[in-house]
Short mmCIF file of C-alpha atoms in Angstrom, two decimals:
data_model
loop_
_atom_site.label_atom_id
_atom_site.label_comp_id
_atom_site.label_asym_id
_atom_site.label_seq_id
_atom_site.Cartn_x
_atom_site.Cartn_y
_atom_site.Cartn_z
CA UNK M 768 81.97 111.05 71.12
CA UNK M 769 84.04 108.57 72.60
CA UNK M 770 85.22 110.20 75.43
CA UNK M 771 82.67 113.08 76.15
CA UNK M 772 82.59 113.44 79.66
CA UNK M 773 85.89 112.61 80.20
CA UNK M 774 88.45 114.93 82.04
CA UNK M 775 92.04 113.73 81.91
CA UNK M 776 95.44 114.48 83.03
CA UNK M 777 98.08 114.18 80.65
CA UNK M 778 101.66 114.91 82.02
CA UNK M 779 104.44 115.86 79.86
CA UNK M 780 101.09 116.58 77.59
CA UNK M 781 102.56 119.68 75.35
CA UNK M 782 104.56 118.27 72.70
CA UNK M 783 105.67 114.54 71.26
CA UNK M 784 104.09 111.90 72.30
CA UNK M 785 101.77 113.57 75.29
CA UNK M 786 101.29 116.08 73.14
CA UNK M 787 99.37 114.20 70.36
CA UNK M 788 97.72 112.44 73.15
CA UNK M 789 96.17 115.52 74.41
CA UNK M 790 95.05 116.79 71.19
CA UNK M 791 93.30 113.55 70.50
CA UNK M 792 91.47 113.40 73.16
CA UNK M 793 90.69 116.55 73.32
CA UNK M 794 89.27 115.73 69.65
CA UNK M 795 87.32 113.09 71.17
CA UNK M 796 85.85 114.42 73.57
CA UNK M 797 87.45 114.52 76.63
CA UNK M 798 88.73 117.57 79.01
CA UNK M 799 92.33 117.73 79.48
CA UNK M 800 95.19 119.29 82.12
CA UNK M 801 98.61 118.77 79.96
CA UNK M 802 101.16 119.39 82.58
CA UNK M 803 104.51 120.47 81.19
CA UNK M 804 108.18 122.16 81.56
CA UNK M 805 107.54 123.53 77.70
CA UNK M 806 105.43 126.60 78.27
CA UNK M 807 105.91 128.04 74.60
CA UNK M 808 104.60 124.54 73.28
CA UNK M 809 101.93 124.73 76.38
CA UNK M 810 100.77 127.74 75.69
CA UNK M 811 100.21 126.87 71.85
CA UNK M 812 98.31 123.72 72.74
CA UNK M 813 95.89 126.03 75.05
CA UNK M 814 95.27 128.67 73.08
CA UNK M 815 94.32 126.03 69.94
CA UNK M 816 91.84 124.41 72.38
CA UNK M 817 90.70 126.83 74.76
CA UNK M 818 87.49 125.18 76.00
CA UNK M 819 89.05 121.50 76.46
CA UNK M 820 92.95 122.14 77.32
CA UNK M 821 94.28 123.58 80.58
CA UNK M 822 97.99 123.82 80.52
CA UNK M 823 100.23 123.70 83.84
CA UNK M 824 103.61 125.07 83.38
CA UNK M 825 105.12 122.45 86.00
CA UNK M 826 107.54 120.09 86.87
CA UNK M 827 106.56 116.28 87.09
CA UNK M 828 109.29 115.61 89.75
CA UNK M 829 107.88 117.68 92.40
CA UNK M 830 104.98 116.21 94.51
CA UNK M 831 102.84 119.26 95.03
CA UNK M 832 102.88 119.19 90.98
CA UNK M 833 99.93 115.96 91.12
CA UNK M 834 98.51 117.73 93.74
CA UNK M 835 98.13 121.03 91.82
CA UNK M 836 97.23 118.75 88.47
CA UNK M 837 94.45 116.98 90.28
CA UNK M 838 92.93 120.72 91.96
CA UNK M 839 93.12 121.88 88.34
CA UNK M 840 91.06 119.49 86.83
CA UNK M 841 88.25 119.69 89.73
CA UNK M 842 88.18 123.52 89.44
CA UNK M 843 88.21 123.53 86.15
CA UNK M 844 86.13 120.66 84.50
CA UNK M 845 84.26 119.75 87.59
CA UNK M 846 85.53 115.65 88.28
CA UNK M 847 88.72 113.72 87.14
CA UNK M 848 88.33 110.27 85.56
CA UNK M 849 91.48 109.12 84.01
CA UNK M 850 95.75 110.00 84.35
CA UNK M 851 98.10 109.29 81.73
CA UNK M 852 101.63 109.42 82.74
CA UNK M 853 103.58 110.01 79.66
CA UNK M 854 106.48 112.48 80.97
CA UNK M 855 110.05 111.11 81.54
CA UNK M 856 113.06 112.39 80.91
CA UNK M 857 116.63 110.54 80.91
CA UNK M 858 120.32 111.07 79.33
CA UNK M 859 121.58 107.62 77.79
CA UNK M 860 124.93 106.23 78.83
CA UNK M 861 126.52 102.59 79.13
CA UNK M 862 125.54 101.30 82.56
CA UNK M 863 128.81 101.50 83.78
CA UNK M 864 128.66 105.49 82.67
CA UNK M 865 125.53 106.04 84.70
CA UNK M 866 125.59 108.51 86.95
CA UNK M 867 123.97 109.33 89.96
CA UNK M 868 122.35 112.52 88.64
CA UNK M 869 121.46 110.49 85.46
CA UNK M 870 119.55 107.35 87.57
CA UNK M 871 117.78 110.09 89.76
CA UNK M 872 116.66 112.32 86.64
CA UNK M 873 115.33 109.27 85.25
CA UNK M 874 113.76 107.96 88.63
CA UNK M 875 112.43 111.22 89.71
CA UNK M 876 110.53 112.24 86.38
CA UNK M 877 109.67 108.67 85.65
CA UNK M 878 108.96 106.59 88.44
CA UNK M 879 108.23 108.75 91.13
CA UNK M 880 106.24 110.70 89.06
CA UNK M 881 104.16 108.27 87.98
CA UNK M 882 103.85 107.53 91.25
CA UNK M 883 103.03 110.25 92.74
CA UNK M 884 100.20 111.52 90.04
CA UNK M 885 98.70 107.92 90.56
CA UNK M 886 98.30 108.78 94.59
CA UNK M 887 97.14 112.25 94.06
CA UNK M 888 94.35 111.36 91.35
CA UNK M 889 92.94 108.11 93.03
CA UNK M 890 90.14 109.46 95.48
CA UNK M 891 88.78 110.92 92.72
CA UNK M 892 89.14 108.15 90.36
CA UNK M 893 88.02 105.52 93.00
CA UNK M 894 84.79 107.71 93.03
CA UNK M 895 84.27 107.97 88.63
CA UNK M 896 85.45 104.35 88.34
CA UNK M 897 88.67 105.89 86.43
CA UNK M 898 91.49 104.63 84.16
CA UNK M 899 95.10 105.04 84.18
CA UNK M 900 97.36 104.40 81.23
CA UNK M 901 101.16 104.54 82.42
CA UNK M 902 103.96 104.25 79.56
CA UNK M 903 106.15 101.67 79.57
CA UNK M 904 109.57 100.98 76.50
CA UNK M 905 110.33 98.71 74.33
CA UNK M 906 113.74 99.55 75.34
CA UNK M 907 113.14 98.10 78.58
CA UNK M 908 111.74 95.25 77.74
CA UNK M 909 114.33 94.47 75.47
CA UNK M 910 117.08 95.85 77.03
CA UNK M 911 118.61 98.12 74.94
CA UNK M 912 122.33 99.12 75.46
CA UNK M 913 123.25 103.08 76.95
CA UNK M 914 119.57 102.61 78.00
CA UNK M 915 120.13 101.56 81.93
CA UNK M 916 118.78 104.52 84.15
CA UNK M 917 114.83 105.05 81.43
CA UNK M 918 114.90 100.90 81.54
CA UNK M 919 115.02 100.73 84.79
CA UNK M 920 112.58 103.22 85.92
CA UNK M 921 110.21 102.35 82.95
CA UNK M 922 110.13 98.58 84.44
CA UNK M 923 109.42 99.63 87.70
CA UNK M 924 106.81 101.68 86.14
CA UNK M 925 105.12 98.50 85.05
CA UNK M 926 105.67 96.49 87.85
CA UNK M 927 104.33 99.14 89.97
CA UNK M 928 101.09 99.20 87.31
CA UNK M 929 99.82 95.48 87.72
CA UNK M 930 100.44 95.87 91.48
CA UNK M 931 98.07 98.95 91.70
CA UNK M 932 96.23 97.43 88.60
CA UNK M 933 95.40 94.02 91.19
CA UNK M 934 94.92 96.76 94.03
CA UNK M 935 92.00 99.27 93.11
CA UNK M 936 90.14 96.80 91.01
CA UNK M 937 88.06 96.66 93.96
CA UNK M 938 87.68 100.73 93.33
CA UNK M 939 86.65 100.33 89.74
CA UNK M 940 90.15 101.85 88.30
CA UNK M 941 91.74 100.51 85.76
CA UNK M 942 95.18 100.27 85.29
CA UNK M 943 97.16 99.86 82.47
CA UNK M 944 100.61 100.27 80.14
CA UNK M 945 101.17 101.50 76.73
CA UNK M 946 104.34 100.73 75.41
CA UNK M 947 105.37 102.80 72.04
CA UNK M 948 107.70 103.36 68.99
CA UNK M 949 106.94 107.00 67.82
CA UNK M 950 109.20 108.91 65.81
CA UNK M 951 109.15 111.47 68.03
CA UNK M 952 112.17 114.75 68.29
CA UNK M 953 113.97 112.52 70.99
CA UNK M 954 113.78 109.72 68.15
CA UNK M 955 114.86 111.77 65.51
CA UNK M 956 117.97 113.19 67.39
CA UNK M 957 118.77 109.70 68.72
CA UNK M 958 118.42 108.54 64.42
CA UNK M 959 120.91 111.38 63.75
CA UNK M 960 123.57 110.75 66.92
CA UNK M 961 123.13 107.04 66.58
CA UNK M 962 122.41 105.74 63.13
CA UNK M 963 123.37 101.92 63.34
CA UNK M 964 121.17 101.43 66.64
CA UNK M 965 118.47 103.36 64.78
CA UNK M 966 118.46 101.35 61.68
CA UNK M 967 118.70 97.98 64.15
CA UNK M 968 115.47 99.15 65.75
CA UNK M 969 113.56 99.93 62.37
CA UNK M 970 114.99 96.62 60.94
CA UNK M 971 113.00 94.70 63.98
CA UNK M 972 109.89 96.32 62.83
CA UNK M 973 107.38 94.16 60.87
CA UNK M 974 105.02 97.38 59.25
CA UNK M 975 108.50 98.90 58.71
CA UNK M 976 108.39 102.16 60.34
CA UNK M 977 108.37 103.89 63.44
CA UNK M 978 104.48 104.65 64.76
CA UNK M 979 102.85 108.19 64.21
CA UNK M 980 102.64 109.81 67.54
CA UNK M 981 99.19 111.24 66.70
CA UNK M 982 97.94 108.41 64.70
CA UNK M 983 99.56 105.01 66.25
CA UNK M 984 99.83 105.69 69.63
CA UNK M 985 97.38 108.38 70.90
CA UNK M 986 93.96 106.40 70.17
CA UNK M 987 95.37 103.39 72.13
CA UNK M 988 95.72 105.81 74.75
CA UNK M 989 92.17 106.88 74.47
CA UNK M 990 90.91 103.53 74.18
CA UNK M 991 92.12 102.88 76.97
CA UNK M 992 90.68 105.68 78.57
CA UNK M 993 87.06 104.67 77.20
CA UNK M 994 83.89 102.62 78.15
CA UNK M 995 85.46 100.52 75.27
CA UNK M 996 87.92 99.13 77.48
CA UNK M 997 86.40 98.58 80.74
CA UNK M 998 87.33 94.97 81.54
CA UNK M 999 91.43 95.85 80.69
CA UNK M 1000 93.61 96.01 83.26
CA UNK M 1001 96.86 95.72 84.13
CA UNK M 1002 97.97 94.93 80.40
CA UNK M 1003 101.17 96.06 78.24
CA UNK M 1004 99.86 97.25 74.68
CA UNK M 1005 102.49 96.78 72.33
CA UNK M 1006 101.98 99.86 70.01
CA UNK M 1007 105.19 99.12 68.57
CA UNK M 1008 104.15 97.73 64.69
CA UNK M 1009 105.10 94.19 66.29
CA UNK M 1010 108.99 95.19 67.48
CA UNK M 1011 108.46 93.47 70.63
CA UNK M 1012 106.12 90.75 72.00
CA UNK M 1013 105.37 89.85 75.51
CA UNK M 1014 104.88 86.37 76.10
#
């Protein structure tokens, strides 16, 4: 299997996006700890896959969360080898709307997450030769409007990637970004409260659609996590049916 022998953590892992991710590795392979604030869809995922899923009821912003994340996967499944760091959560305003509690929600979930998972997980990654995939937006690299506070943080997320990425080559980590368009509930909502914007995005689309969580997103996650991709690092994979290009 493609990622047998694999143990992952997969924050904000229960539902959307992470969600699928976990599942799919889990199908492939690997051994996963989903951290999550959703405990009724955390609880599902761990009962479905009782000998591959661990599920921590936990929230991303708090330091001693990655700390707990990366003792859970060594007591558990015996070694930790790659991090995805999928959670974020944000409220979308005009910049000049923006509030304090909106940039730090954004920030703390986001950013600091990300970096603090990343810092937690590397002794042990430094000593599997591990692989981190970090999620960056389209929305940030585009710059879409009422979008300010996610941009923001998602951009530093990246920046803060090919840093690290240039960093602990020397360790054997890799270090990389996934950037995708999943119709996920957030999307669907947003489609609903924001129809033009949503149509604008699907109209910049070459396939035509938004990506399947489970089937367009997820296994660039895992290939990313794989042997298959072990001289990648510090990319940006577009899994975004072509909506935005990096140059």
């Amino acid at each position: 299997m493609q990622l047998e022998d694999k143990v992952v953590i997969v924050t904000g892992g229960a539902a959307g996006i992470g969600g699928a991710v976990s599942k799919v590795l889990a199908q492939r392979g690997a051994k996963i700890v989903a951290v999550d604030i959703n405990a009724d869809a955390g609880a599902q995922l761990e009962s479905e896959h009782e000998d591959s899923i661990a599920f921590l009821e936990r929230d991303v912003s708090q330091r001693e969360t990655a700390e707990l994340a990366v003792r859970t996967a060594i007591d558990r499944f015996g070694s930790l080898t790659g991090l995805v760091n999928n959670a974020h959560a944000s409220r979308q305003a005009p910049f000049s709307e923006t509030t304090d509690e909106m940039w730090d929600l954004s920030f703390s979930t986001g950013f600091t997450a990300t970096r603090n998972f990343m810092i937690a997980a590397y002794p042990h990654l430094a000593e599997s030769g591990g692989s981190i995939v970090n999620f960056g937006s389209g929305a940030a690299i585009i710059g879409q409007p009422t979008q300010a506070a996610y941009a923001a943080a998602k951009e530093a997320i990246r920046g803060l990637s090919r840093v690290v990425a240039n960093e602990w080559a020397k360790d054997d980590i890799r270090v990389n970004i996934v950037s995708p368009m999943a119709m996920t509930e957030g999307v669907k909502t947003w489609s609903q409260s924001a129809p033009d914007l949503y149509q604008e995005s699907l109209q910049k689309v070459p396939l035509g659609r938004f990506g399947d969580p489970a089937s367009d997103v997820a296994p660039v996650v895992a290939f990313l996590l794989s042997d298959d991709s072990a001289y990648i690092t510090g990319q940006t994979l577009m899994a975004d049916g072509g909506a935005n290009k990096l140059y």
